[in-house]
Amino acid sequence: MNGHEQVIGSYRTQGGELLVGGVPLARLTQRVGTTPYFAYDRGRLLERVSRVRGALPPSVQLSYAVKANPFVPVVQALAQVVDRFDVASGRELRTALDTTVPASRVSFAGPGKSRQELAQAVAAGATIELESRGEAVRVAETGNALGIRPRVAVRVNPDFVVKGSGMRMGGGAQQFGVDAEAVPDLLRWLGEADVDLLGFHVFAGSQNLSAEVLADAQRRTVDLVVELAADCVDPVRYVNLGGGFGIPYFEKDSPLDLEAVGAGLAAAVDRLGRALPEAQPVIELGRYLVGEAGVYVTRVIDRKESRGQVFLVVDGGLHHQLAASGNFGQVIRRNYPLAIGNRMGEAPTEPTNVVGKSCTPLDLLGDRLDLPLATEGDLVVVFQAGAYGLTASPTAFLSHPEAVEVLVGDAPAKETS
Ligand SMILES: *Cc1c(COP(=O)(O)O)cnc(C)c1O
């Protein structure tokens, strides 16, 4: 059966069914064996990485921030195409160390690293991004205890703010990083300590859709790092410029102009290279690499009407995909892109609420969306679910079963074959 193919958004459909990794949705669902589930499309994942590679200056190393999606097959697939990993916990560190990416290209950022986690990172030879003076002391002590010289970088809380970030993680008072003005003093302390200081890390914010703002942040980050480098004893060898590349979640969002970001970054790393010739520039991305490669699929259990409104009750909800319910840091709740995945291309017939099975009005996946008529057994697909999905959701809430995750599809065809 070769149904007619059409394209909805950037998604292909066939005979009214969404294709995920080239597989029609109903068949994929049978193959997975259960709903709800997350499906990540390998082709989309790898294609995205190669687009990023094509746009970024070749001297820049690309790091994947594992917390965006730590599903082991995804991390293993990305290990083949990225240069580095950024991890935020001892468990993510183990996931990264299981890949072919060498430990020397794994960096460990985040507040509140325990002594146990620090020991893991020191023993592995990963780079610890110091978040405070206290952490610097603990790392040095750990290194002494293990007889291994820790590799460290200083995470700097910049003295500027990046506007328009979905989540601000730099500027002002922060639990992240060492305030820029306190860094010279810390560098003097590190100069006396038995640690290998590689360089700096600045991560100013996340989910930014403006190439101009990102370019400005990168330029100011380079200025800051060059200034701070004056107080380093050894040449700076590592400069992690952060990332923050956003993806469009809502109707009014426009995708990031990746070429413009690449051009801005080229200018920034050019300046960096002239001031600090031994510094390796790094960009770390999470959602931009994986977010658009994933869908969350959940089945309609009930269709009911209440005082003139239609409700589709599905077998999943916010306990798997919190962000789509609007409760993951959003100020205003807006609908994530959502479709009835086995009725693609059918005309919308009625404004429909899509709700999860948790006993709270917060469990709303779709608020009065124009959807085709759907009934019990139909498959609701929530898009942009590849990042901060399952592992960023309260999976224990109401003790519902966890969602399954799968990685599907082939790598994109090589140009030569
Ligand atoms: C979370 C995080 C990232 C990834 O952010 P995205 O918005 O997913 O790209 C990168 N770097 C650090 C330090 C982070 O904490």
Tab-separated table of C-alpha atoms in Angstrom, residues 32-413:
chain	number	residue	atom	x	y	z
A	32	VAL	CA	6.474	-0.043	20.004
A	33	GLY	CA	3.776	-2.187	21.583
A	34	THR	CA	2.233	0.396	23.884
A	35	THR	CA	1.194	3.997	24.277
A	36	PRO	CA	2.164	6.586	25.359
A	37	TYR	CA	5.646	6.777	23.909
A	38	PHE	CA	8.306	9.164	22.705
A	39	ALA	CA	9.759	8.508	19.260
A	40	TYR	CA	12.968	10.197	18.191
A	41	ASP	CA	13.788	10.290	14.499
A	42	ARG	CA	17.415	9.451	13.814
A	43	GLY	CA	17.376	11.033	10.363
A	44	ARG	CA	16.099	14.357	11.678
A	45	LEU	CA	18.639	14.257	14.505
A	46	LEU	CA	21.614	13.679	12.242
A	47	GLU	CA	20.367	16.095	9.628
A	48	ARG	CA	20.135	18.819	12.246
A	49	VAL	CA	23.689	18.214	13.411
A	50	SER	CA	25.015	18.411	9.886
A	51	ARG	CA	23.102	21.660	9.264
A	52	VAL	CA	24.629	23.135	12.419
A	53	ARG	CA	28.069	21.939	11.363
A	54	GLY	CA	27.600	23.532	7.979
A	55	ALA	CA	26.675	26.884	9.494
A	56	LEU	CA	29.237	27.091	12.306
A	57	PRO	CA	32.861	28.060	11.698
A	58	PRO	CA	34.891	24.843	11.288
A	59	SER	CA	37.188	25.705	14.197
A	60	VAL	CA	34.294	25.535	16.675
A	61	GLN	CA	33.722	22.250	18.475
A	62	LEU	CA	30.108	21.188	18.902
A	63	SER	CA	29.050	19.865	22.293
A	64	TYR	CA	25.737	18.172	23.083
A	65	ALA	CA	24.124	19.089	26.417
A	66	VAL	CA	22.953	15.636	27.514
A	67	LYS	CA	20.258	16.850	29.897
A	68	ALA	CA	18.117	17.945	26.931
A	69	ASN	CA	17.625	14.251	26.122
A	70	PRO	CA	19.679	11.641	27.964
A	71	PHE	CA	18.028	8.619	26.263
A	72	VAL	CA	21.028	6.354	25.789
A	73	PRO	CA	20.435	5.456	22.103
A	74	VAL	CA	20.126	9.179	21.303
A	75	VAL	CA	23.343	9.990	23.136
A	76	GLN	CA	25.093	7.072	21.405
A	77	ALA	CA	23.885	8.255	17.992
A	78	LEU	CA	25.023	11.801	18.666
A	79	ALA	CA	28.425	10.551	19.848
A	80	GLN	CA	29.169	9.703	16.215
A	81	VAL	CA	28.617	13.263	15.003
A	82	VAL	CA	29.355	15.758	17.790
A	83	ASP	CA	32.776	16.607	19.262
A	84	ARG	CA	31.920	16.718	22.913
A	85	PHE	CA	29.342	16.211	25.628
A	86	ASP	CA	28.230	18.511	28.392
A	87	VAL	CA	26.836	16.638	31.395
A	88	ALA	CA	25.089	17.841	34.534
A	89	SER	CA	25.105	14.822	36.864
A	90	GLY	CA	27.051	11.724	37.773
A	91	ARG	CA	24.599	9.583	35.849
A	92	GLU	CA	24.841	11.719	32.714
A	93	LEU	CA	28.598	11.476	33.072
A	94	ARG	CA	28.371	7.670	32.988
A	95	THR	CA	26.118	7.862	29.923
A	96	ALA	CA	28.671	10.065	28.159
A	97	LEU	CA	31.598	7.865	29.191
A	98	ASP	CA	29.856	4.841	27.642
A	99	THR	CA	30.221	6.439	24.203
A	100	THR	CA	33.235	6.777	21.936
A	101	VAL	CA	33.654	10.468	22.862
A	102	PRO	CA	36.825	10.616	24.980
A	103	ALA	CA	36.528	11.730	28.616
A	104	SER	CA	38.819	14.654	27.852
A	105	ARG	CA	35.977	16.004	25.711
A	106	VAL	CA	33.322	15.697	28.396
A	107	SER	CA	32.575	18.711	30.570
A	108	PHE	CA	30.585	18.634	33.775
A	109	ALA	CA	28.628	21.799	34.628
A	110	GLY	CA	25.914	22.591	37.132
A	111	PRO	CA	25.519	23.727	40.723
A	112	GLY	CA	25.667	21.339	43.655
A	113	LYS	CA	27.992	18.669	42.326
A	114	SER	CA	28.505	16.267	45.208
A	115	ARG	CA	31.928	15.078	46.329
A	116	GLN	CA	31.010	11.696	44.883
A	117	GLU	CA	30.242	13.249	41.495
A	118	LEU	CA	33.407	15.338	41.604
A	119	ALA	CA	35.434	12.189	42.314
A	120	GLN	CA	33.795	10.457	39.337
A	121	ALA	CA	34.698	13.356	37.058
A	122	VAL	CA	38.267	13.665	38.350
A	123	ALA	CA	38.834	9.924	38.008
A	124	ALA	CA	37.404	9.976	34.481
A	125	GLY	CA	39.524	12.932	33.404
A	126	ALA	CA	36.488	14.999	32.469
A	127	THR	CA	36.572	18.793	32.695
A	128	ILE	CA	34.810	20.196	35.740
A	129	GLU	CA	33.200	23.582	35.195
A	130	LEU	CA	33.606	25.285	38.560
A	131	GLU	CA	30.436	26.931	39.787
A	132	SER	CA	31.823	28.485	42.986
A	133	ARG	CA	34.874	29.010	45.132
A	134	GLY	CA	33.688	26.245	47.451
A	135	GLU	CA	33.474	23.835	44.551
A	136	ALA	CA	37.008	24.771	43.476
A	137	VAL	CA	38.245	23.841	46.953
A	138	ARG	CA	36.364	20.518	46.896
A	139	VAL	CA	37.745	19.669	43.452
A	140	ALA	CA	41.321	20.386	44.546
A	141	GLU	CA	40.826	18.249	47.675
A	142	THR	CA	39.358	15.442	45.561
A	143	GLY	CA	42.330	15.603	43.204
A	144	ASN	CA	44.764	15.386	46.112
A	145	ALA	CA	42.895	12.442	47.613
A	146	LEU	CA	42.869	10.553	44.303
A	147	GLY	CA	46.364	11.558	43.237
A	148	ILE	CA	44.978	12.879	39.935
A	149	ARG	CA	45.305	16.461	38.732
A	150	PRO	CA	41.743	17.666	38.026
A	151	ARG	CA	40.975	19.363	34.724
A	152	VAL	CA	38.904	22.438	35.419
A	153	ALA	CA	37.380	25.487	33.765
A	154	VAL	CA	35.761	28.433	35.495
A	155	ARG	CA	32.107	28.958	34.757
A	156	VAL	CA	31.623	32.684	34.759
A	157	ASN	CA	28.400	34.448	35.667
A	158	PRO	CA	28.722	37.329	33.213
A	159	ASP	CA	28.205	40.961	34.093
A	160	PHE	CA	25.712	41.269	31.247
A	161	VAL	CA	22.231	39.912	30.625
A	162	VAL	CA	21.091	38.260	27.394
A	163	LYS	CA	17.665	39.546	26.480
A	164	GLY	CA	14.970	37.364	25.001
A	165	SER	CA	16.130	34.072	26.470
A	166	GLY	CA	13.392	31.647	27.463
A	167	MET	CA	15.464	30.890	30.538
A	168	ARG	CA	18.108	33.276	31.816
A	169	MET	CA	21.109	31.600	33.408
A	170	GLY	CA	23.614	34.430	33.583
A	171	GLY	CA	23.777	38.035	34.733
A	172	GLY	CA	22.633	39.410	38.065
A	173	ALA	CA	22.598	37.126	41.100
A	174	GLN	CA	22.746	33.475	40.055
A	175	GLN	CA	23.332	30.001	41.466
A	176	PHE	CA	25.303	29.391	38.253
A	177	GLY	CA	28.942	30.251	37.877
A	178	VAL	CA	31.310	32.612	39.621
A	179	ASP	CA	30.500	36.307	39.354
A	180	ALA	CA	32.798	37.859	36.741
A	181	GLU	CA	34.200	40.362	39.237
A	182	ALA	CA	35.161	37.528	41.635
A	183	VAL	CA	36.949	35.498	38.951
A	184	PRO	CA	40.402	37.197	39.130
A	185	ASP	CA	40.652	36.308	42.809
A	186	LEU	CA	39.608	32.703	42.123
A	187	LEU	CA	42.178	32.494	39.313
A	188	ARG	CA	44.937	33.504	41.727
A	189	TRP	CA	43.797	30.766	44.107
A	190	LEU	CA	43.655	28.202	41.291
A	191	GLY	CA	47.153	29.261	40.211
A	192	GLU	CA	48.462	27.959	43.543
A	193	ALA	CA	46.270	24.843	43.606
A	194	ASP	CA	47.155	21.518	42.005
A	195	VAL	CA	44.633	21.705	39.171
A	196	ASP	CA	44.893	22.008	35.396
A	197	LEU	CA	43.009	25.193	34.543
A	198	LEU	CA	41.911	24.908	30.913
A	199	GLY	CA	39.784	27.989	30.492
A	200	PHE	CA	36.304	29.380	30.810
A	201	HIS	CA	32.648	28.593	30.352
A	202	VAL	CA	29.899	31.172	29.972
A	203	PHE	CA	26.292	30.105	29.485
A	204	ALA	CA	24.063	33.120	29.546
A	205	GLY	CA	20.681	31.655	28.683
A	206	SER	CA	18.585	29.235	26.777
A	207	GLN	CA	15.812	29.127	24.119
A	208	ASN	CA	16.773	32.278	22.212
A	209	LEU	CA	15.356	32.762	18.724
A	210	SER	CA	17.238	35.940	17.797
A	211	ALA	CA	20.491	35.552	15.853
A	212	GLU	CA	21.300	39.160	16.633
A	213	VAL	CA	20.974	38.683	20.397
A	214	LEU	CA	23.007	35.474	20.281
A	215	ALA	CA	25.752	37.177	18.266
A	216	ASP	CA	25.813	40.029	20.752
A	217	ALA	CA	26.095	37.576	23.666
A	218	GLN	CA	28.936	35.716	21.952
A	219	ARG	CA	30.796	38.939	21.241
A	220	ARG	CA	30.466	40.079	24.847
A	221	THR	CA	31.442	36.633	26.091
A	222	VAL	CA	34.661	36.784	24.063
A	223	ASP	CA	35.404	40.264	25.433
A	224	LEU	CA	34.866	39.007	28.966
A	225	VAL	CA	37.000	35.904	28.517
A	226	VAL	CA	39.851	37.852	26.938
A	227	GLU	CA	39.776	40.260	29.863
A	228	LEU	CA	39.739	37.447	32.451
A	229	ALA	CA	42.531	35.581	30.667
A	230	ALA	CA	44.926	38.339	31.705
A	231	ASP	CA	44.871	36.821	35.202
A	232	CYS	CA	45.597	33.250	34.046
A	233	VAL	CA	49.057	31.818	34.578
A	234	ASP	CA	48.836	29.325	31.699
A	235	PRO	CA	47.472	29.985	28.213
A	236	VAL	CA	43.718	29.560	27.909
A	237	ARG	CA	42.991	26.354	25.962
A	238	TYR	CA	39.226	26.030	26.292
A	239	VAL	CA	36.483	28.600	25.859
A	240	ASN	CA	32.924	27.317	26.059
A	241	LEU	CA	30.792	30.111	24.647
A	242	GLY	CA	27.518	28.515	25.719
A	243	GLY	CA	24.691	28.149	23.233
A	244	GLY	CA	21.088	28.970	23.852
A	245	PHE	CA	19.896	28.352	20.288
A	246	GLY	CA	16.094	28.174	20.485
A	247	ILE	CA	13.501	26.213	18.539
A	248	PRO	CA	10.007	27.388	17.576
A	249	TYR	CA	7.419	25.975	19.970
A	250	PHE	CA	4.504	28.274	19.275
A	251	GLU	CA	2.641	29.594	16.264
A	252	LYS	CA	4.216	33.039	16.398
A	253	ASP	CA	7.799	31.795	16.837
A	254	SER	CA	10.081	32.036	13.806
A	255	PRO	CA	12.931	29.564	13.516
A	256	LEU	CA	16.406	30.813	14.328
A	257	ASP	CA	18.389	32.144	11.365
A	258	LEU	CA	21.222	29.636	11.653
A	259	GLU	CA	23.328	31.202	8.896
A	260	ALA	CA	23.219	34.564	10.696
A	261	VAL	CA	24.203	32.863	13.951
A	262	GLY	CA	27.116	31.218	12.143
A	263	ALA	CA	28.278	34.550	10.734
A	264	GLY	CA	28.142	36.229	14.147
A	265	LEU	CA	29.996	33.344	15.722
A	266	ALA	CA	32.670	33.448	13.024
A	267	ALA	CA	33.406	37.066	13.915
A	268	ALA	CA	33.516	36.241	17.646
A	269	VAL	CA	35.861	33.264	17.305
A	270	ASP	CA	38.053	35.241	14.959
A	271	ARG	CA	38.562	37.826	17.685
A	272	LEU	CA	39.070	35.086	20.240
A	273	GLY	CA	41.678	33.395	18.056
A	274	ARG	CA	43.677	36.591	17.672
A	275	ALA	CA	43.661	37.335	21.419
A	276	LEU	CA	44.015	33.760	22.714
A	277	PRO	CA	45.493	31.626	19.919
A	278	GLU	CA	45.537	28.399	21.955
A	279	ALA	CA	41.898	28.606	22.979
A	280	GLN	CA	39.552	25.970	21.549
A	281	PRO	CA	36.093	27.523	21.072
A	282	VAL	CA	33.107	25.330	21.949
A	283	ILE	CA	29.380	25.768	21.443
A	284	GLU	CA	27.066	23.591	23.543
A	285	LEU	CA	23.557	22.857	22.350
A	286	GLY	CA	20.740	20.793	23.773
A	287	ARG	CA	17.245	21.437	22.461
A	288	TYR	CA	18.448	22.787	19.133
A	289	LEU	CA	19.909	19.385	18.244
A	290	VAL	CA	17.169	17.112	19.572
A	291	GLY	CA	13.988	19.078	20.264
A	292	GLU	CA	12.470	18.949	16.807
A	293	ALA	CA	13.445	15.324	16.244
A	294	GLY	CA	11.009	13.950	18.812
A	295	VAL	CA	7.270	13.373	19.069
A	296	TYR	CA	5.159	12.278	22.013
A	297	VAL	CA	2.406	9.872	20.993
A	298	THR	CA	-0.594	9.226	23.195
A	299	ARG	CA	-3.885	7.460	22.497
A	300	VAL	CA	-7.393	8.835	22.880
A	301	ILE	CA	-9.221	6.978	25.665
A	302	ASP	CA	-12.367	9.050	25.798
A	303	ARG	CA	-14.106	11.783	23.862
A	304	LYS	CA	-16.575	13.731	25.914
A	305	GLU	CA	-18.516	16.927	25.655
A	306	SER	CA	-19.043	19.346	28.477
A	307	ARG	CA	-21.275	22.376	28.140
A	308	GLY	CA	-20.468	22.908	24.512
A	309	GLN	CA	-16.771	22.024	24.599
A	310	VAL	CA	-15.126	18.848	23.329
A	311	PHE	CA	-12.539	17.050	25.432
A	312	LEU	CA	-10.250	14.311	24.204
A	313	VAL	CA	-8.864	12.430	27.187
A	314	VAL	CA	-5.605	10.676	26.335
A	315	ASP	CA	-3.609	7.925	28.039
A	316	GLY	CA	-0.646	10.271	28.649
A	317	GLY	CA	-0.283	13.833	29.844
A	318	LEU	CA	1.849	16.216	31.832
A	319	HIS	CA	3.504	13.405	33.780
A	320	HIS	CA	5.417	12.588	30.569
A	321	GLN	CA	5.444	15.864	28.687
A	322	LEU	CA	5.201	18.616	31.273
A	323	ALA	CA	6.431	21.349	28.927
A	324	ALA	CA	3.504	20.872	26.532
A	325	SER	CA	1.098	21.509	29.402
A	326	GLY	CA	2.725	24.900	29.936
A	327	ASN	CA	4.053	24.106	33.380
A	328	PHE	CA	7.794	23.937	32.667
A	329	GLY	CA	8.755	27.535	33.366
A	330	GLN	CA	6.366	29.156	30.898
A	331	VAL	CA	4.744	32.383	31.991
A	332	ILE	CA	1.818	32.157	29.602
A	333	ARG	CA	0.356	28.815	28.572
A	334	ARG	CA	0.363	28.352	24.798
A	335	ASN	CA	-0.310	25.241	22.772
A	336	TYR	CA	2.550	23.137	21.533
A	337	PRO	CA	2.047	21.938	17.967
A	338	LEU	CA	-0.267	18.935	18.153
A	339	ALA	CA	-2.088	16.756	15.626
A	340	ILE	CA	-4.225	13.673	15.336
A	341	GLY	CA	-1.437	11.591	13.848
A	342	ASN	CA	-3.669	9.090	12.061
A	343	ARG	CA	-5.922	11.788	10.578
A	344	MET	CA	-3.349	14.074	9.018
A	345	GLY	CA	-4.792	16.332	6.360
A	346	GLU	CA	-8.383	15.840	7.486
A	347	ALA	CA	-10.239	19.100	7.820
A	348	PRO	CA	-10.629	20.498	11.337
A	349	THR	CA	-14.222	20.165	12.497
A	350	GLU	CA	-14.357	21.372	16.064
A	351	PRO	CA	-12.383	23.284	18.684
A	352	THR	CA	-10.985	20.529	20.879
A	353	ASN	CA	-9.364	20.376	24.282
A	354	VAL	CA	-6.805	17.611	24.665
A	355	VAL	CA	-6.308	16.639	28.277
A	356	GLY	CA	-4.168	14.101	30.080
A	357	LYS	CA	-5.324	11.539	32.589
A	358	SER	CA	-4.054	13.275	35.715
A	359	CYS	CA	-6.605	14.710	38.129
A	360	THR	CA	-5.667	18.347	37.721
A	361	PRO	CA	-6.818	21.086	35.368
A	362	LEU	CA	-3.114	21.736	34.719
A	363	ASP	CA	-3.036	18.557	32.633
A	364	LEU	CA	-3.950	20.315	29.404
A	365	LEU	CA	-2.024	19.408	26.242
A	366	GLY	CA	-4.221	21.316	23.814
A	367	ASP	CA	-6.459	24.276	24.576
A	368	ARG	CA	-9.315	24.661	22.062
A	369	LEU	CA	-7.310	23.504	19.065
A	370	ASP	CA	-8.867	23.146	15.641
A	371	LEU	CA	-8.654	19.412	15.121
A	372	PRO	CA	-10.385	16.875	12.924
A	373	LEU	CA	-12.998	14.760	14.655
A	374	ALA	CA	-11.158	12.188	16.761
A	375	THR	CA	-12.499	9.263	18.739
A	376	GLU	CA	-11.351	6.498	21.037
A	377	GLY	CA	-8.219	4.806	19.731
A	378	ASP	CA	-6.952	7.723	17.645
A	379	LEU	CA	-3.365	8.833	18.154
A	380	VAL	CA	-2.548	12.313	19.404
A	381	VAL	CA	0.926	13.518	18.487
A	382	VAL	CA	2.662	16.331	20.365
A	383	PHE	CA	5.551	17.769	18.341
A	384	GLN	CA	8.790	19.434	19.535
A	385	ALA	CA	9.037	16.705	22.167
A	386	GLY	CA	12.652	15.657	21.640
A	387	ALA	CA	14.086	17.844	24.404
A	388	TYR	CA	13.069	18.300	28.051
A	389	GLY	CA	10.286	15.759	27.635
A	390	LEU	CA	10.174	12.586	29.687
A	391	THR	CA	13.115	13.332	31.974
A	392	ALA	CA	11.863	16.853	32.660
A	393	SER	CA	8.418	15.628	33.712
A	394	PRO	CA	6.970	14.427	37.035
A	395	THR	CA	6.750	10.779	35.981
A	396	ALA	CA	5.736	9.556	39.428
A	397	PHE	CA	2.657	11.785	39.547
A	398	LEU	CA	-0.491	9.703	40.135
A	399	SER	CA	1.641	6.564	39.761
A	400	HIS	CA	0.713	6.220	36.093
A	401	PRO	CA	3.010	4.015	34.002
A	402	GLU	CA	6.111	5.614	32.493
A	403	ALA	CA	6.300	6.313	28.795
A	404	VAL	CA	8.432	4.188	26.499
A	405	GLU	CA	11.144	5.810	24.353
A	406	VAL	CA	12.359	4.648	20.956
A	407	LEU	CA	14.832	5.847	18.376
A	408	VAL	CA	13.612	5.147	14.844
A	409	GLY	CA	14.666	5.490	11.256
A	410	ASP	CA	17.800	5.363	9.198
A	411	ALA	CA	20.586	7.879	9.001
A	412	PRO	CA	20.087	10.324	6.126
A	413	ALA	CA	21.402	8.925	2.841
